[in-house]
Amino acid sequence: MSDTTGHPAYLAHHFADAEQQRESSKLGMWIFLVTEILLFGGLFCAYTIYRSWYPQMFLDAHRALDVTMGGINTVVLITSSLTMALAIRCMQLGQRQNTLRLLWATLLLAGVFLVIKYFEYAHKFHLGQLPGKYYTYTGVEGTNPHIFFSVYFLMTGLHGLHVIGGMGVIAWMIRRTARGDFSADYYTPIEMTGLYWHLVDLIWIFLFPLLYLIG
Amino acid sequence: MDTLRPAQNYLNEPRGWKSWLFTLDHKRIGIMYLAAILLAFLLGGIFALIVRLELLRPGADLMSADTYNKMFTLHGAIMIFLFIIPSIPAALGNFALPLMIGARDVAFPRLNLASWWVYVAGTIIALYSIFAGAVDTGWTFYTPYSTQTTTAVISMTFAAFVLGFSSIFTGINFIVTVHKLRAPGMTWFKMPLFVWALYATAIIQVLATPVLGITLLLLIFERLFAIGIFDPAMGGDPVLYQHFFWFYSHPAVYIMILPGMGIMSELVATFARKTIFGYRFVAFSSVAIALIGFLVWGHHMFTSGQSEAASMVFSALTFLVGIPSAVKIFNWLTTLYKGQISFETPMLYALWFLCTFTIGGLTGIFLGALVVDVHLHDTYFVVAHFHYVMMGGTVMAFLGGIHYWWPKMFGRMYSEFWGRIAAVLVFVGFNGTFFPQFVMGAQGMPRRYFDYVPEYGTMHAASTVGSWIMTLGFLIMATYLIASFWRGKPAGNNPWGALSLEWTTTSPPPPHNFDSQPVVTHGPHDYDKIIAPSTLAGR
Ligand code: HEM
Ligand SMILES: [Cu+2]
């Protein structure tokens, strides 16, 4: 519905023009991403402290993680970031069908990530490499190995929740794109989804070396 | 003579309760926040009165020690998470900020509505915890006790976690609104100081709250899975919890006080009819407080066994943060000096703020000094200090703000006579309640004890009586404010003759704030240069 003042339908009434609206969304999204980083910041901080307290144990315990699976997941996530970026590009050029395909690809890759994560988790549950008081595994040398797994499950778990959240948003974007909400003039929501998805990717890119590759 | 009220305003258009609960109008959301927050204040206040009643005489009179622990924890947690943090920004700020910068709404109206609903959800979870056995840890949920007690720690901390989102949403909204939605001509240095204060507050809200979020999550996981991060028996560190907690909670005290300081600037300028002395200093001091506030959290842990070097650094930094606060106090005093002060109700609260917040701030410097704090730590001196800051500061400013914007919000004046009586009762009651606590604390009365030796009897009795006087003041206030809906005379656009933009639109404002886009030509406090409009209805 465009109103009598000639506003395009996507422009909310309290903005003067589309540019102001887009700039506002962007700033808001960036601030939100900062809060996300700070949320993970607490965990990174805990990681640093316990790693400096128990360096040997961290070293021994990280061998229990599966580098191959972690590595594949890293590639999967980076690829999904790429398809996401391309989806935005296509919308900028007004190619709705391509945008749709690329969004589906992103969603699919996110799903692959979770499936691999599921196998990793299941294996650890099976071995008793669980956080805190549920930790029963005996194969790791050093004091308090359960802390490593507490940190591992917290960080990857919180990240996993973000992946799930991201998938929800991407699915919604697919629906809106299919419905024809977006055009070369207006694609801000997809762009914001992209920013969020890059952050999810970026956090994993920190988690992977810190947890899987330390040495 | 109702002709001054516009026929169509945000209160009556659109109609129906759904149009309120799902409104995207910042003014309605502000009013809904105000209602919710005042209910929280009532609830927290009832717990406070119960606590004080127990302390009226030495001995266990009303309740067991366990129940007492729950009472003061609920009082503290409700006052902090449900009342004071959202109070000024989410209620008065939501209402006034867009009006003051000449915008039609905040940048993200849906997010704004979401923040209210998230607040309600958090409140429901908090209420659920009260019935699920309450919490006895104190509002800080310190480990290791909080991981061991059998009370409802998980649901209460989860409530605080959820409430954090509502705070972050408000913060994001305000930052973007201030950056992007100012009216033509409203440069940064033509913004009212209340807007500056809300802007600085929003920065803290978005930077500090996530850290509290993760801390509370860690605590919840510690209880569920004994992850060992805070548990020394499992290789963890309980003091780490305190560091995380205060990394949020010290900045959070500035989330509580900065908006109050913003209101102070509006009140002082308006009721002294003078330009704020050193406008830029006052504006920048808000931002300075916001930033330095992140560096001083360790002053809550002087006695926790953190390293001496750390304590010394935190102590020095704590003194540093006193400077911008003092800048503000001196600028307000200078503004008042030789001003044509009129003592209407809002101004009375501004004066109370000046007295009580200054005492609170100065005693904060005592506590920031290492040696003194070791003696005063966890005594009633601390209790008195933070009540002078939070209640003597923020709540006084909040009350001043409510009285100041009431005519704008509802288009009606309240009874000035009763307003002043209530203000005096609140002031007398407040000092009666909390001043004796400085004395007791210096003499060594520990906080959080439900019983005490008879030597402290007089002071405690005085404190309890003070709390009743204050309550009387609040009851009178509630009565005349509610009565104003029916009996109040129409307020007119600008009852105080103030210069900021919200007073240029009708009271109550129309749904879209302004009939035509305002253009700003002068500063918000330029009373010296501009002869205030002569439309001083109600004066
Ligand atoms: C009617 C006014 C009030 C009275 C009579 C009152 C009284 C008290 C008392 C007796 C305590 C317990 C002290 C202790 O044993 O440690 C307490 C604690 C506390 N109060 Fe108030 N209070 C009032 C208002 C407020 C307000 C307006 C706030 C904040 C906005 C507030 C925040 C707190 C906090 C954070 C604590 C610490 C709770 C804890 O130790 O966990 N109070 N108050
Ligand atoms: Cu502090």
mmCIF file of C-alpha atoms in Angstrom, chain B residues 262-430:
data_model
loop_
_atom_site.group_PDB
_atom_site.id
_atom_site.type_symbol
_atom_site.label_atom_id
_atom_site.label_comp_id
_atom_site.label_asym_id
_atom_site.label_seq_id
_atom_site.Cartn_x
_atom_site.Cartn_y
_atom_site.Cartn_z
ATOM 1 C CA GLY B 262 19.479 14.129 32.163
ATOM 2 C CA ILE B 263 16.139 14.954 33.732
ATOM 3 C CA MET B 264 17.941 17.149 36.235
ATOM 4 C CA SER B 265 19.377 19.289 33.453
ATOM 5 C CA GLU B 266 15.923 19.814 31.955
ATOM 6 C CA LEU B 267 14.377 20.700 35.305
ATOM 7 C CA VAL B 268 17.138 23.024 36.420
ATOM 8 C CA ALA B 269 17.173 24.975 33.154
ATOM 9 C CA THR B 270 13.406 25.199 32.891
ATOM 10 C CA PHE B 271 12.681 26.227 36.446
ATOM 11 C CA ALA B 272 15.602 28.624 36.793
ATOM 12 C CA ARG B 273 14.866 30.109 33.345
ATOM 13 C CA LYS B 274 18.521 30.028 32.473
ATOM 14 C CA THR B 275 20.734 28.440 29.902
ATOM 15 C CA ILE B 276 22.543 25.454 31.345
ATOM 16 C CA PHE B 277 25.953 26.589 32.397
ATOM 17 C CA GLY B 278 28.577 24.711 30.371
ATOM 18 C CA TYR B 279 26.143 22.798 28.150
ATOM 19 C CA ARG B 280 28.929 20.964 26.334
ATOM 20 C CA PHE B 281 30.605 19.941 29.556
ATOM 21 C CA VAL B 282 27.368 18.493 30.825
ATOM 22 C CA ALA B 283 26.773 16.686 27.545
ATOM 23 C CA PHE B 284 30.272 15.241 27.345
ATOM 24 C CA SER B 285 30.362 14.331 31.010
ATOM 25 C CA SER B 286 27.510 11.893 30.328
ATOM 26 C CA VAL B 287 29.568 10.162 27.694
ATOM 27 C CA ALA B 288 32.667 10.287 29.899
ATOM 28 C CA ILE B 289 30.786 8.672 32.765
ATOM 29 C CA ALA B 290 29.521 6.008 30.399
ATOM 30 C CA LEU B 291 33.014 5.149 29.222
ATOM 31 C CA ILE B 292 35.015 5.435 32.465
ATOM 32 C CA GLY B 293 32.260 3.495 34.190
ATOM 33 C CA PHE B 294 33.525 0.388 32.409
ATOM 34 C CA LEU B 295 36.886 0.531 34.140
ATOM 35 C CA VAL B 296 35.983 0.571 37.805
ATOM 36 C CA TRP B 297 34.099 -2.659 38.476
ATOM 37 C CA GLY B 298 36.801 -4.030 40.738
ATOM 38 C CA HIS B 299 35.909 -1.645 43.567
ATOM 39 C CA HIS B 300 33.207 -4.112 44.492
ATOM 40 C CA MET B 301 35.816 -6.746 45.188
ATOM 41 C CA PHE B 302 38.337 -5.022 47.431
ATOM 42 C CA THR B 303 37.715 -7.643 50.059
ATOM 43 C CA SER B 304 37.324 -10.630 47.756
ATOM 44 C CA GLY B 305 40.975 -11.556 47.522
ATOM 45 C CA GLN B 306 41.758 -9.971 44.178
ATOM 46 C CA SER B 307 45.362 -8.822 43.890
ATOM 47 C CA GLU B 308 46.409 -5.690 45.758
ATOM 48 C CA ALA B 309 47.699 -4.097 42.605
ATOM 49 C CA ALA B 310 44.327 -4.570 40.951
ATOM 50 C CA SER B 311 42.580 -3.066 43.955
ATOM 51 C CA MET B 312 44.799 -0.011 43.853
ATOM 52 C CA VAL B 313 44.164 0.565 40.163
ATOM 53 C CA PHE B 314 40.423 0.141 40.597
ATOM 54 C CA SER B 315 40.471 2.525 43.534
ATOM 55 C CA ALA B 316 42.269 5.216 41.544
ATOM 56 C CA LEU B 317 39.953 4.792 38.551
ATOM 57 C CA THR B 318 36.979 5.060 40.857
ATOM 58 C CA PHE B 319 38.085 8.508 41.935
ATOM 59 C CA LEU B 320 38.386 9.417 38.279
ATOM 60 C CA VAL B 321 34.740 8.683 37.583
ATOM 61 C CA GLY B 322 33.793 11.110 40.346
ATOM 62 C CA ILE B 323 35.016 13.990 38.222
ATOM 63 C CA PRO B 324 32.376 14.041 35.490
ATOM 64 C CA SER B 325 29.665 13.602 38.109
ATOM 65 C CA ALA B 326 31.005 16.580 40.025
ATOM 66 C CA VAL B 327 31.151 18.567 36.781
ATOM 67 C CA LYS B 328 27.421 18.068 36.448
ATOM 68 C CA ILE B 329 26.621 19.005 40.021
ATOM 69 C CA PHE B 330 28.640 22.216 39.787
ATOM 70 C CA ASN B 331 27.114 23.130 36.464
ATOM 71 C CA TRP B 332 23.603 22.744 37.846
ATOM 72 C CA LEU B 333 24.462 24.803 40.899
ATOM 73 C CA THR B 334 25.972 27.510 38.723
ATOM 74 C CA THR B 335 22.888 27.460 36.537
ATOM 75 C CA LEU B 336 20.663 27.897 39.569
ATOM 76 C CA TYR B 337 22.811 30.723 40.864
ATOM 77 C CA LYS B 338 20.946 34.023 40.339
ATOM 78 C CA GLY B 339 18.287 32.217 38.321
ATOM 79 C CA GLN B 340 14.620 33.092 38.679
ATOM 80 C CA ILE B 341 13.824 29.834 40.371
ATOM 81 C CA SER B 342 10.195 28.840 40.732
ATOM 82 C CA PHE B 343 9.508 26.043 43.178
ATOM 83 C CA GLU B 344 6.934 23.937 41.446
ATOM 84 C CA THR B 345 6.746 20.241 42.296
ATOM 85 C CA PRO B 346 9.219 19.037 39.648
ATOM 86 C CA MET B 347 11.737 21.624 40.830
ATOM 87 C CA LEU B 348 11.364 20.434 44.417
ATOM 88 C CA TYR B 349 12.442 16.988 43.330
ATOM 89 C CA ALA B 350 15.371 18.514 41.490
ATOM 90 C CA LEU B 351 16.450 20.159 44.730
ATOM 91 C CA TRP B 352 16.076 16.905 46.633
ATOM 92 C CA PHE B 353 18.235 15.285 43.994
ATOM 93 C CA LEU B 354 20.940 17.890 44.480
ATOM 94 C CA CYS B 355 21.054 17.265 48.241
ATOM 95 C CA THR B 356 20.718 13.532 48.362
ATOM 96 C CA PHE B 357 22.629 12.537 45.269
ATOM 97 C CA THR B 358 25.557 14.656 46.373
ATOM 98 C CA ILE B 359 25.630 12.815 49.690
ATOM 99 C CA GLY B 360 25.372 9.516 47.877
ATOM 100 C CA GLY B 361 28.121 10.425 45.461
ATOM 101 C CA LEU B 362 30.509 11.640 48.141
ATOM 102 C CA THR B 363 30.022 8.545 50.259
ATOM 103 C CA GLY B 364 30.729 6.578 47.101
ATOM 104 C CA ILE B 365 34.163 8.156 47.041
ATOM 105 C CA PHE B 366 34.638 6.982 50.663
ATOM 106 C CA LEU B 367 33.826 3.474 49.540
ATOM 107 C CA GLY B 368 36.116 3.767 46.559
ATOM 108 C CA ALA B 369 39.033 4.418 48.892
ATOM 109 C CA LEU B 370 40.636 1.080 49.657
ATOM 110 C CA VAL B 371 41.325 1.509 53.354
ATOM 111 C CA VAL B 372 37.955 2.937 54.197
ATOM 112 C CA ASP B 373 36.100 0.303 52.240
ATOM 113 C CA VAL B 374 37.724 -2.552 54.112
ATOM 114 C CA HIS B 375 36.046 -1.179 57.234
ATOM 115 C CA LEU B 376 32.726 -0.253 55.658
ATOM 116 C CA HIS B 377 32.314 -3.193 53.278
ATOM 117 C CA ASP B 378 28.958 -4.958 53.678
ATOM 118 C CA THR B 379 27.791 -2.658 56.439
ATOM 119 C CA TYR B 380 24.738 -0.417 56.492
ATOM 120 C CA PHE B 381 26.986 2.372 55.297
ATOM 121 C CA VAL B 382 26.917 0.716 51.899
ATOM 122 C CA VAL B 383 23.167 0.258 52.101
ATOM 123 C CA ALA B 384 22.753 3.947 52.878
ATOM 124 C CA HIS B 385 25.173 4.925 50.134
ATOM 125 C CA PHE B 386 23.405 3.080 47.359
ATOM 126 C CA HIS B 387 19.991 4.177 48.503
ATOM 127 C CA TYR B 388 21.151 7.787 48.478
ATOM 128 C CA VAL B 389 22.349 7.284 44.940
ATOM 129 C CA MET B 390 19.564 5.125 43.575
ATOM 130 C CA MET B 391 16.633 6.465 45.459
ATOM 131 C CA GLY B 392 17.979 9.908 46.376
ATOM 132 C CA GLY B 393 19.284 10.239 42.845
ATOM 133 C CA THR B 394 17.380 8.269 40.271
ATOM 134 C CA VAL B 395 14.028 7.982 41.994
ATOM 135 C CA MET B 396 13.946 11.687 42.866
ATOM 136 C CA ALA B 397 14.761 12.565 39.266
ATOM 137 C CA PHE B 398 12.190 10.042 38.054
ATOM 138 C CA LEU B 399 9.519 11.634 40.250
ATOM 139 C CA GLY B 400 10.578 15.074 39.071
ATOM 140 C CA GLY B 401 10.327 13.830 35.496
ATOM 141 C CA ILE B 402 6.897 12.306 35.998
ATOM 142 C CA HIS B 403 5.587 15.573 37.395
ATOM 143 C CA TYR B 404 7.312 17.564 34.676
ATOM 144 C CA TRP B 405 5.960 15.580 31.729
ATOM 145 C CA TRP B 406 2.629 14.602 33.299
ATOM 146 C CA PRO B 407 0.814 17.560 31.710
ATOM 147 C CA LYS B 408 2.291 16.618 28.337
ATOM 148 C CA MET B 409 1.444 12.938 28.721
ATOM 149 C CA PHE B 410 -2.154 13.367 29.835
ATOM 150 C CA GLY B 411 -3.002 16.963 29.041
ATOM 151 C CA ARG B 412 -4.024 17.632 32.641
ATOM 152 C CA MET B 413 -2.447 19.367 35.624
ATOM 153 C CA TYR B 414 -2.272 17.690 39.005
ATOM 154 C CA SER B 415 -2.838 19.479 42.286
ATOM 155 C CA GLU B 416 0.218 21.592 42.900
ATOM 156 C CA PHE B 417 -0.674 21.914 46.573
ATOM 157 C CA TRP B 418 -0.719 18.171 47.215
ATOM 158 C CA GLY B 419 2.251 17.750 44.959
ATOM 159 C CA ARG B 420 4.368 19.895 47.228
ATOM 160 C CA ILE B 421 3.116 18.210 50.380
ATOM 161 C CA ALA B 422 3.954 14.785 49.009
ATOM 162 C CA ALA B 423 7.355 16.013 47.860
ATOM 163 C CA VAL B 424 8.194 17.248 51.327
ATOM 164 C CA LEU B 425 7.020 13.995 52.924
ATOM 165 C CA VAL B 426 9.096 11.942 50.518
ATOM 166 C CA PHE B 427 12.170 14.016 51.254
ATOM 167 C CA VAL B 428 11.768 13.930 55.018
ATOM 168 C CA GLY B 429 10.889 10.245 54.983
ATOM 169 C CA PHE B 430 13.777 9.397 52.725
#
